[in-house]
CSV table of C-alpha atoms in Angstrom, one decimal:
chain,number,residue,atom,x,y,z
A,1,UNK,CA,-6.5,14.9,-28.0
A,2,UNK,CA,-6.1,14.2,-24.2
A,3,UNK,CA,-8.0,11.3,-23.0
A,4,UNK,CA,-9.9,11.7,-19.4
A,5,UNK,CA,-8.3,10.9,-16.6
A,6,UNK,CA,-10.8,8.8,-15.0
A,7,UNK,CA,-12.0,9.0,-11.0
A,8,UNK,CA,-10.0,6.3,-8.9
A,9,UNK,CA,-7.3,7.2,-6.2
A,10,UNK,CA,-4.5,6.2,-8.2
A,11,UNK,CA,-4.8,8.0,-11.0
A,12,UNK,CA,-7.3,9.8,-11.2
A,13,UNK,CA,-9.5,12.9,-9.7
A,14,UNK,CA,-9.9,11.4,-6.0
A,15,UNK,CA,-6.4,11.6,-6.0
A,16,UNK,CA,-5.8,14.9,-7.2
A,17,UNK,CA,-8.3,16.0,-5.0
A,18,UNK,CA,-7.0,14.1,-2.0
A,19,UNK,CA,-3.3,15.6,-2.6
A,20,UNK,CA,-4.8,19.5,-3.1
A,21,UNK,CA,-7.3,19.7,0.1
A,22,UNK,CA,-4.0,17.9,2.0
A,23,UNK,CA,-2.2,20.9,0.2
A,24,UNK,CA,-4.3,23.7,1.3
A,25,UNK,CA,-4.6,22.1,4.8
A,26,UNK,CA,-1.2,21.6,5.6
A,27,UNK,CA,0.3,24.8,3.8
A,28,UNK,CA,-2.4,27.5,4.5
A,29,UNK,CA,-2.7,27.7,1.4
A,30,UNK,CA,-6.3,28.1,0.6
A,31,UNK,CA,-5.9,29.2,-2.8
A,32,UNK,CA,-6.1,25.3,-3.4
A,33,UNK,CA,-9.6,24.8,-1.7
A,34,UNK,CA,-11.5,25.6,-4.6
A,35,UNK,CA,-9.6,23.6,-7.0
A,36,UNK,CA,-9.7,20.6,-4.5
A,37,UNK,CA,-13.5,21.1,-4.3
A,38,UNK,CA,-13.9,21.0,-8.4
A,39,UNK,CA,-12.2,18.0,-8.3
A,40,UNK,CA,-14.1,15.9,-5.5
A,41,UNK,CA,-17.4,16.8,-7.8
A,42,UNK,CA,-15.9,15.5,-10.6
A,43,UNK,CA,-14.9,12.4,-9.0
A,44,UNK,CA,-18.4,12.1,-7.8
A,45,UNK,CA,-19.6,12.9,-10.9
A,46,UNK,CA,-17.5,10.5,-12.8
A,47,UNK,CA,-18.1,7.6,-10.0
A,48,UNK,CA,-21.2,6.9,-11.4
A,49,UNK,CA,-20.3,5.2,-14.5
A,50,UNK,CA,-17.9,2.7,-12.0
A,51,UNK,CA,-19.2,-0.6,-10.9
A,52,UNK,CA,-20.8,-0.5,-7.3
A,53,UNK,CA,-19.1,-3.8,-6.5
A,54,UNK,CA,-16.0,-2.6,-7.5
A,55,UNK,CA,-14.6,-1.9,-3.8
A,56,UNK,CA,-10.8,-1.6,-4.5
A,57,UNK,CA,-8.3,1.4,-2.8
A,58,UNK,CA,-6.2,2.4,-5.0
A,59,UNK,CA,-9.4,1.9,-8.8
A,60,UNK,CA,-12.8,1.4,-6.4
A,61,UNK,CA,-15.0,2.6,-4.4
A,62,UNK,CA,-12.8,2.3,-1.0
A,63,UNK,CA,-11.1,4.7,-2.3
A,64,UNK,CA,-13.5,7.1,-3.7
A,65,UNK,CA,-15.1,7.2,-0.1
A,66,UNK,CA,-11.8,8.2,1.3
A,67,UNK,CA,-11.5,10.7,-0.4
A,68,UNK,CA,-14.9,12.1,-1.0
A,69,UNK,CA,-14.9,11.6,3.0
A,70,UNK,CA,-11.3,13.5,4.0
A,71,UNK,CA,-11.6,16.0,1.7
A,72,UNK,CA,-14.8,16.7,3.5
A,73,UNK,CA,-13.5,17.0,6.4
A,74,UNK,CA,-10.8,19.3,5.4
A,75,UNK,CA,-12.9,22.1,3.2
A,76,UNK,CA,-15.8,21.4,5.4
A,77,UNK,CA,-18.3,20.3,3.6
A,78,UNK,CA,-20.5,17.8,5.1
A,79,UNK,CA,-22.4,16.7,2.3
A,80,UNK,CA,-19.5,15.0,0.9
A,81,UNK,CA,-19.3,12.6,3.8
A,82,UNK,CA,-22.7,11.9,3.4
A,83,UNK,CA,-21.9,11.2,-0.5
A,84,UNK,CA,-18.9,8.9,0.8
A,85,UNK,CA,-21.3,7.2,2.6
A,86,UNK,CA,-24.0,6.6,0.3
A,87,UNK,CA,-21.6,5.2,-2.4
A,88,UNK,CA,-20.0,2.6,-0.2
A,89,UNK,CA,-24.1,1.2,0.4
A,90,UNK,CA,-24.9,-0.7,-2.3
A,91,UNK,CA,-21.5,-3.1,-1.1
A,92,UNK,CA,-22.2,-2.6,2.8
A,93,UNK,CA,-25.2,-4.8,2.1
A,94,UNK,CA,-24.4,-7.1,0.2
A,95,UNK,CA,-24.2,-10.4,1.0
A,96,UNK,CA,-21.1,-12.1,-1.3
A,97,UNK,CA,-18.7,-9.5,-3.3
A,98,UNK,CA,-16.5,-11.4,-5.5
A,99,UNK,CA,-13.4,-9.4,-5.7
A,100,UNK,CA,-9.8,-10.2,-6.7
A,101,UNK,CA,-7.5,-10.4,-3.4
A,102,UNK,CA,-4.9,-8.2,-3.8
A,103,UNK,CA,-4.4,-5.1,-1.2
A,104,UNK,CA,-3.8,-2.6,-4.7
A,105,UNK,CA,-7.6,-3.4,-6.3
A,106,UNK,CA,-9.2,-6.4,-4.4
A,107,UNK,CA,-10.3,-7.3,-1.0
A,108,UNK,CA,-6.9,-7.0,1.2
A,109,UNK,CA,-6.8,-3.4,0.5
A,110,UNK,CA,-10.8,-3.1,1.1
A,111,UNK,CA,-10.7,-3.7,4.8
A,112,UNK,CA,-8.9,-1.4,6.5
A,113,UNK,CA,-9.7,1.1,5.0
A,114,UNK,CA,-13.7,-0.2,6.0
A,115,UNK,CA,-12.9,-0.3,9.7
A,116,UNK,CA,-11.4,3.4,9.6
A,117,UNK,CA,-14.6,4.4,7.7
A,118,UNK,CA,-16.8,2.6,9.5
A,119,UNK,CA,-15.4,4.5,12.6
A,120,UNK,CA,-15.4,7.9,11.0
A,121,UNK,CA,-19.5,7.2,10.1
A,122,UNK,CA,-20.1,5.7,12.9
A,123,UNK,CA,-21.1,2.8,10.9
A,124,UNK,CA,-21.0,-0.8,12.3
A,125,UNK,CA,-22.0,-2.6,9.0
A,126,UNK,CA,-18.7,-1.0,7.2
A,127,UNK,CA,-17.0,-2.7,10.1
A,128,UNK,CA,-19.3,-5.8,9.5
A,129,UNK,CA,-18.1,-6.2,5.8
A,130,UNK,CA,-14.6,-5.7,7.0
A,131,UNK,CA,-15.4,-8.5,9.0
A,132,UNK,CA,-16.7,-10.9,5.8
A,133,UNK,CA,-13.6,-9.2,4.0
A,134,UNK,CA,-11.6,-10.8,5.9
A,135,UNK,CA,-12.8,-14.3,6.4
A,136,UNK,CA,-12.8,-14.2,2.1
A,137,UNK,CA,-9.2,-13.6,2.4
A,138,UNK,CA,-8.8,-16.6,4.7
A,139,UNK,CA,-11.1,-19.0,3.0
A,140,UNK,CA,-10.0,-18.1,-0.4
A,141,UNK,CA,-6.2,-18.5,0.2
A,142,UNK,CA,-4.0,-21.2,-0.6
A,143,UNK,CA,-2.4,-23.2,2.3
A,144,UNK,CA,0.8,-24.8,1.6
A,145,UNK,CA,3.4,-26.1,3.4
A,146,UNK,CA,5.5,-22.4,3.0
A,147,UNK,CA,2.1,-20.9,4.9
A,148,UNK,CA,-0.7,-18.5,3.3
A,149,UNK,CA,-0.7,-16.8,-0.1
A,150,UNK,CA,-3.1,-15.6,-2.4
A,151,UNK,CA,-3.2,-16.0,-6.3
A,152,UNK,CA,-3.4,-13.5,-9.0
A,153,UNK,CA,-4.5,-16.1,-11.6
A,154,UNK,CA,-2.7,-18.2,-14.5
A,155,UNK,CA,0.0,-15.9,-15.2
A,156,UNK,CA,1.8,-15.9,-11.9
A,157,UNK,CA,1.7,-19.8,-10.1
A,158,UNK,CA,4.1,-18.9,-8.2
A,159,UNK,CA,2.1,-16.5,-5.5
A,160,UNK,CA,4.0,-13.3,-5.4
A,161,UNK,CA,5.4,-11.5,-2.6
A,162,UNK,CA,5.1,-7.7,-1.6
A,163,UNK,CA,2.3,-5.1,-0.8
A,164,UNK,CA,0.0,-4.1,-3.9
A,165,UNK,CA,-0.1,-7.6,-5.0
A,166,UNK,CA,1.6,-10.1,-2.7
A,167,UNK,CA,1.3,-11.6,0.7
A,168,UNK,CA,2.1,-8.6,2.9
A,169,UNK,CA,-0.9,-6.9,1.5
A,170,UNK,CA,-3.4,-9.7,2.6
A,171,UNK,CA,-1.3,-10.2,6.2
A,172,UNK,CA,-1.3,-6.7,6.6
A,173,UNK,CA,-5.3,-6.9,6.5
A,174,UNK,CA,-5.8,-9.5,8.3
A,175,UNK,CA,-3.2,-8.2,11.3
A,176,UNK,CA,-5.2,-4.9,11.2
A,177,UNK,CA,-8.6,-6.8,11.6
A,178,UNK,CA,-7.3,-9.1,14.3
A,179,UNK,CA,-6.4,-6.0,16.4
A,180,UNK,CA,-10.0,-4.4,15.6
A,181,UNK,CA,-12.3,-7.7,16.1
A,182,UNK,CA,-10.1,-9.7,18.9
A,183,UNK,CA,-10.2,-12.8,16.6
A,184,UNK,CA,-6.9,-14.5,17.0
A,185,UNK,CA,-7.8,-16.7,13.6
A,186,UNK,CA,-7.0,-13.9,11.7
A,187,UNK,CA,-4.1,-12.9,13.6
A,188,UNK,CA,-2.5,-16.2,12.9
A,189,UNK,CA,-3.4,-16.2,8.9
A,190,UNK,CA,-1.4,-12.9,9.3
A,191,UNK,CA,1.7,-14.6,10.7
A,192,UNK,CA,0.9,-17.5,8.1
A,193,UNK,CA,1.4,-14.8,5.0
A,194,UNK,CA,4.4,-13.6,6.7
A,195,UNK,CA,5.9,-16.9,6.9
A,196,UNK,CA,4.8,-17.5,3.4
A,197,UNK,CA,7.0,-14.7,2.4
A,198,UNK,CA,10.2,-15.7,4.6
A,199,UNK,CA,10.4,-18.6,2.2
A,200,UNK,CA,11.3,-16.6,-0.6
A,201,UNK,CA,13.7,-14.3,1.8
A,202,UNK,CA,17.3,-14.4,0.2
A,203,UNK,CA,19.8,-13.6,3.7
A,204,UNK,CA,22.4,-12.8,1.3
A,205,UNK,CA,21.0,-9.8,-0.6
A,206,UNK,CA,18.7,-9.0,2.5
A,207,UNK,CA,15.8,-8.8,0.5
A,208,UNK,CA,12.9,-11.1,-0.7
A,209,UNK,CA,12.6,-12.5,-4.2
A,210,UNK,CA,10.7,-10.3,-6.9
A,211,UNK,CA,8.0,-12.7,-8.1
A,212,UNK,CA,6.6,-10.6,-10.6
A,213,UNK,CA,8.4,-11.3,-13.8
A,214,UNK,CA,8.0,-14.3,-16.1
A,215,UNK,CA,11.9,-15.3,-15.6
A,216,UNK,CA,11.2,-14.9,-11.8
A,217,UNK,CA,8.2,-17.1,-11.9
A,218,UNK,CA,10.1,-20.2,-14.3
A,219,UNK,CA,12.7,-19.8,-12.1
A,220,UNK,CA,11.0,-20.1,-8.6
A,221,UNK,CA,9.2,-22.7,-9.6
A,222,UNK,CA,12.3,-24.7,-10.9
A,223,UNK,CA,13.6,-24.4,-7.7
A,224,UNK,CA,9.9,-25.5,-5.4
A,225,UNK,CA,10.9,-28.5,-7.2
A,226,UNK,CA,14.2,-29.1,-6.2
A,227,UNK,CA,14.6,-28.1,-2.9
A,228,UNK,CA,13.7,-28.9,0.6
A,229,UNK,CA,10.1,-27.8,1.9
A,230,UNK,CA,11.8,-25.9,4.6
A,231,UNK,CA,15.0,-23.8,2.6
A,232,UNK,CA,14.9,-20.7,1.0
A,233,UNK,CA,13.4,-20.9,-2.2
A,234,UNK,CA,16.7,-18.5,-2.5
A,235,UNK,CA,18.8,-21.1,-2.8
A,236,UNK,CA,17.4,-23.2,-5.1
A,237,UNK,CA,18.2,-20.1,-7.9
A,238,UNK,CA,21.6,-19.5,-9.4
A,239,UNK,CA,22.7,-15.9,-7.7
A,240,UNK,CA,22.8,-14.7,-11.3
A,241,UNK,CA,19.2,-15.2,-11.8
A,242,UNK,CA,18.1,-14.0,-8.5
A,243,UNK,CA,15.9,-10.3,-8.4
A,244,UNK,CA,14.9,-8.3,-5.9
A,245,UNK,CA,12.9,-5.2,-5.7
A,246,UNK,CA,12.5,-2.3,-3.3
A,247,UNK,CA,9.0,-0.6,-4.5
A,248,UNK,CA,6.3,0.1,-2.3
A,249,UNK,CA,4.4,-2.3,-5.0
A,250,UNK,CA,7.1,-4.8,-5.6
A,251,UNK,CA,9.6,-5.5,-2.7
A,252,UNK,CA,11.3,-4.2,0.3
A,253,UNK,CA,9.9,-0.8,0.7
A,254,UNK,CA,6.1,-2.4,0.9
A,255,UNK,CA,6.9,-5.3,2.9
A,256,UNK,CA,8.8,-3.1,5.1
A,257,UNK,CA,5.8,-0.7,5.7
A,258,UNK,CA,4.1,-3.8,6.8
A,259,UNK,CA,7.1,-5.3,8.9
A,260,UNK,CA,7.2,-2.1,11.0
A,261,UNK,CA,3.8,-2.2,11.5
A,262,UNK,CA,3.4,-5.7,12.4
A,263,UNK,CA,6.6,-5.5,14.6
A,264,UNK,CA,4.6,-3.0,17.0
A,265,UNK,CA,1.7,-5.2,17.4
A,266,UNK,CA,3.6,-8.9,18.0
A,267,UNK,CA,6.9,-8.9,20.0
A,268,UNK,CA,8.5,-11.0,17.4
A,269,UNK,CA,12.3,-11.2,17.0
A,270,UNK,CA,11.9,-12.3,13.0
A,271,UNK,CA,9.0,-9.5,12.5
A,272,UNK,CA,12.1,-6.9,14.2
A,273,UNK,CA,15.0,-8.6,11.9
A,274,UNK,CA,12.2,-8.9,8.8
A,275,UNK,CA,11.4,-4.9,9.3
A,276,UNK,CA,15.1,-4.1,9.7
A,277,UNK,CA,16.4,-5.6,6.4
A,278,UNK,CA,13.9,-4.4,4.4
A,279,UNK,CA,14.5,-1.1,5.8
A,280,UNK,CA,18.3,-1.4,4.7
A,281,UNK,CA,17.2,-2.5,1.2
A,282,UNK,CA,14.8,0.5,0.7
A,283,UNK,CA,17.6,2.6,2.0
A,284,UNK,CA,20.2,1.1,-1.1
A,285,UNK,CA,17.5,2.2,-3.2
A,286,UNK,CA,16.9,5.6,-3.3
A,287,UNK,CA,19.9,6.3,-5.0
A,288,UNK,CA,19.7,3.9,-8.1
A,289,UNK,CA,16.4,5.4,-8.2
A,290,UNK,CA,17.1,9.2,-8.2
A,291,UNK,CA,19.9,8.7,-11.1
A,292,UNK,CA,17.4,6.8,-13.0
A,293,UNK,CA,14.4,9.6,-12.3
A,294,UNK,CA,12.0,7.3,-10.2
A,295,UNK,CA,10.2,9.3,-8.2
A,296,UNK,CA,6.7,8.2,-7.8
A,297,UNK,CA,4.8,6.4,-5.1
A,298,UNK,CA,4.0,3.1,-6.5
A,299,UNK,CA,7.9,2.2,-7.6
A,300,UNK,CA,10.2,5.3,-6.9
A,301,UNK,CA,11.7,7.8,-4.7
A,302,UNK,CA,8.4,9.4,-3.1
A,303,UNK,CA,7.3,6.0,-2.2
A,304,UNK,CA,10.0,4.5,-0.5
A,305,UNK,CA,10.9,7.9,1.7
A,306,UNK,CA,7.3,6.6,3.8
A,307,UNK,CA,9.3,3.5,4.9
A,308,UNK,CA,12.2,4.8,5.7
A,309,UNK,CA,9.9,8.0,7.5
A,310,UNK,CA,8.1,4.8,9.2
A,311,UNK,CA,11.8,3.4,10.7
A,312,UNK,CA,13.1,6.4,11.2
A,313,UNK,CA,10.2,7.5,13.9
A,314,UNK,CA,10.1,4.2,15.9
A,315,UNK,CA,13.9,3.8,15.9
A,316,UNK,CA,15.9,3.4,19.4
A,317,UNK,CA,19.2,5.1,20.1
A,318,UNK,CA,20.7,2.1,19.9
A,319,UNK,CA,20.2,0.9,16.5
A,320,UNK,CA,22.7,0.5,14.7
A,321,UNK,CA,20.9,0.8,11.1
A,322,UNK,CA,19.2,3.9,11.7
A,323,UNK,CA,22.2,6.0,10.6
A,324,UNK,CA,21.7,4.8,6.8
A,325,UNK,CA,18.4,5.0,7.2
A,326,UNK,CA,18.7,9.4,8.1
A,327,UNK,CA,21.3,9.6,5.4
A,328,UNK,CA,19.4,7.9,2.5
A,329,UNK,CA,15.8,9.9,3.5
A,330,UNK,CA,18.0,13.2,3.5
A,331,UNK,CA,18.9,12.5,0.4
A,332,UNK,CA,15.4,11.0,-0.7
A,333,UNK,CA,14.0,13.7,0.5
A,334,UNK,CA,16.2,16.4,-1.8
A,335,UNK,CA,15.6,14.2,-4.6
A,336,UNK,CA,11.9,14.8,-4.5
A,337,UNK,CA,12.1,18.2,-4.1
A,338,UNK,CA,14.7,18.8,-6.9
A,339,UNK,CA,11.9,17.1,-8.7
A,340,UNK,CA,9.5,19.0,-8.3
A,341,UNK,CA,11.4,22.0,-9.0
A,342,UNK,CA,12.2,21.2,-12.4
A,343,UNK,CA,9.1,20.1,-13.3
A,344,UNK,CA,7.5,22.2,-16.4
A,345,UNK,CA,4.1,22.6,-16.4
A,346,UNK,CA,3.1,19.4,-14.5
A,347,UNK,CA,6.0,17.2,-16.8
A,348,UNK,CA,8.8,15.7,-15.1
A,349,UNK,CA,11.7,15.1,-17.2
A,350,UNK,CA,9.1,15.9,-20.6
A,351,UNK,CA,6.4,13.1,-19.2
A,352,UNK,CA,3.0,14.9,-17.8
A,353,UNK,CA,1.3,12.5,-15.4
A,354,UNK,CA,-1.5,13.6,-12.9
A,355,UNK,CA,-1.9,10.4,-11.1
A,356,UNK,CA,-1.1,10.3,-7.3
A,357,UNK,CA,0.6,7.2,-7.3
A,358,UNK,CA,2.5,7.8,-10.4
A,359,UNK,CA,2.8,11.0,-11.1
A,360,UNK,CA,3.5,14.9,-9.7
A,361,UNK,CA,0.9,14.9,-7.2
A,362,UNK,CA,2.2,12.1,-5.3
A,363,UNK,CA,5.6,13.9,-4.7
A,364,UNK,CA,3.6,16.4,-3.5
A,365,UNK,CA,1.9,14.4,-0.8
A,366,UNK,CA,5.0,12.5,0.2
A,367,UNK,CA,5.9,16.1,0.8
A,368,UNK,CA,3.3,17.0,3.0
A,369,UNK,CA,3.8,13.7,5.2
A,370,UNK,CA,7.4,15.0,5.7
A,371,UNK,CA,5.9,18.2,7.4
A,372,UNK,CA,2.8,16.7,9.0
A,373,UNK,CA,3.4,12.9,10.0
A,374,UNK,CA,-0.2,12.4,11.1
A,375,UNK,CA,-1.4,12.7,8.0
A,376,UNK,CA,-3.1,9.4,6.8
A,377,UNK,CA,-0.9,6.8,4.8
A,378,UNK,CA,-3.0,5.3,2.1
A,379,UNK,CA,0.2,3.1,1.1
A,380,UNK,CA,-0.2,1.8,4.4
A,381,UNK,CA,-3.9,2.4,5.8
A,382,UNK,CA,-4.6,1.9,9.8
A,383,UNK,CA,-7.5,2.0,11.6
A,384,UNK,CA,-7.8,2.7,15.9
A,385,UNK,CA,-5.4,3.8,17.9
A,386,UNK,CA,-1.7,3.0,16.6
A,387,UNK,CA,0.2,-0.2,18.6
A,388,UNK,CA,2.4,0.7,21.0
């Protein structure tokens, strides 16, 4: 008996709906209209039954609003903008909206994607919540002598680096809000996450530590203990032990979304040496990944191809990296289609998976960004004109 598939953006019906109007937009191919439509009303059908509070991207109502809101947009129908709109009231008003932190279901992914929103409507208290967002994310993170982090609770003391769940995701927000408000407070908390991240930067493997595993975590904090407040937590760790990751949830390919980003706004040597390693690291990855068939958004193939897209675009004749940087996405990029092709009535080798982030549809859309590259990043939202 198949079990529902639920409403969010990851994996669920604003996703398939967000990948098929994206589909009939960018290919002509209006055949997919309809379907995109039947979707977006069962998202909005389904929404009901979610929390109002619950604001995350990638499970809450952020992202049901995007969606509801693009897809819109693209089949013209106006009524689901004004459905977007209406579901995000109930948290536009509110006055405290206790949240986890994290950028993949808690407040650091809520605020951009508010101030892009709150442009699109028109609506200054979207941008106002942003606002209160982001002054959570500052109040409610932990200061340390390694900078600003953010916890996930008992099961990881040792505050985890990266996008979906570390502190890239919450500097990332806070860089974004800086540029939107003018408030330099939150541009510093920004650089303060950043730095909080350098500290687990090995210069060896040109990659940060992966956090997120129980071995990780005994063996960071084994090392906090021993070492000085100012040297890699790296080198507390026997090279043996040490892991690294390149996912857009876990590792180099998210941070380096965020790297290249931040590197436009703040004329920052580090920032420029930061972006360019963990470009290199996502680079070594797409191979290991194609042979062992990981090709989704969150932590495979399709995900990682938007960072190396992302360098690729902004990089000078001169650098020196960008040569790896072609050769993997080439070959990133024939992975995914290859993929795709084989794929047997929505299964990839034998496993059927609808989700966007984790499943056909998101090798689809990391498609579609290859042919248009103005179409929105949720892995990476923005809001306002990009930095120069």
């Amino acid at each position: 008996m198949n079990e529902p598939i639920g409403s969010s953006l990851h994996a669920g019906t604003a996703g398939i709906a967000l990948f098929l109007a994206e589909c009939a937009r960018v290919c002509g191919a209006s055949r997919w209209a309809p379907l995109a439509a039947g979707a977006i009303e069962d998202m909005l059908d389904g929404v009901a039954s979610t929390r109002p509070d619950a604001l995350g991207c990638f499970t809450g109502r952020i992202g049901h609003a995007h969606a509801a809101a693009r897809v819109g947009d693209i089949l013209g129908e106006p009524r689901w903008r004004d459905r977007a709109r209406a579901l995000l009231a109930p948290v536009v008003h509110a006055h405290e909206i206790p949240q986890s932190l994290d950028a993949y279901s808690g407040v650091a992914g809520t605020v951009v994607p508010l101030l892009a929103l709150a442009d699109a409507f028109d609506w200054p208290e979207a941008a106002d919540l942003a606002v209160r967002l982001g002054d959570q994310l500052v109040r409610r993170g932990t200061r340390s002598t390694r900078g600003l982090s953010w916890g996930l609770g008992a099961r990881w003391p040792v505050h985890l680096t990266g996008y979906a769940h570390g502190a890239s995701g919450g500097g990332h927000a806070l860089l974004e809000l800086s540029a939107a408000t003018g408030r330099r407070e939150f541009r510093e908390a920004a650089l303060d996450a950043f730095r909080y991240e350098r500290a687990f930067f090995d210069a060896s493997a040109e990659n940060w530590l992966d956090l997120s595993t129980p071995e990780m975590q005994v063996a960071a904090m084994r090392a906090i203990d021993i070492i000085a407040i100012d040297a890699p937590v790296a080198a507390g760790i026997p090279v043996a032990l040490r892991r690294y990751a390149a996912k857009w949830c876990h590792g180099a390919a998210g941070i380096g979304l965020v790297r290249l980003r931040a590197a436009r706004r703040i004329a920052s040597a580090q920032l420029e040496s930061e972006a360019i390693a963990s470009v290199r690291a996502t680079a070594a990855s797409i191979e290991p990944f194609a042979r062992q068939g990981r090709y989704s958004l969150c932590h495979g193939v399709a995900g990682n191809l938007q960072t190396l897209t992302a360098a690729i675009r902004r990089a000078g004749a001169a650098d020196t990296w960008v040569d790896a940087a072609r050769a993997a996405h080439g070959a990133g990029v024939r992975t995914v289609v290859e993929a795709i092709a084989s794929a047997d009535r929505g299964r990839i080798a034998g496993v059927f998976d609808p989700g966007l982030m984790t499943g056909l549809p998101g090798l689809g859309w990391s498609m579609l960004r290859e042919i248009d590259p103005v179409l929105p990043s949720f892995l990476l939202p923005t809001a306002g004109p990009d930095p120069t």
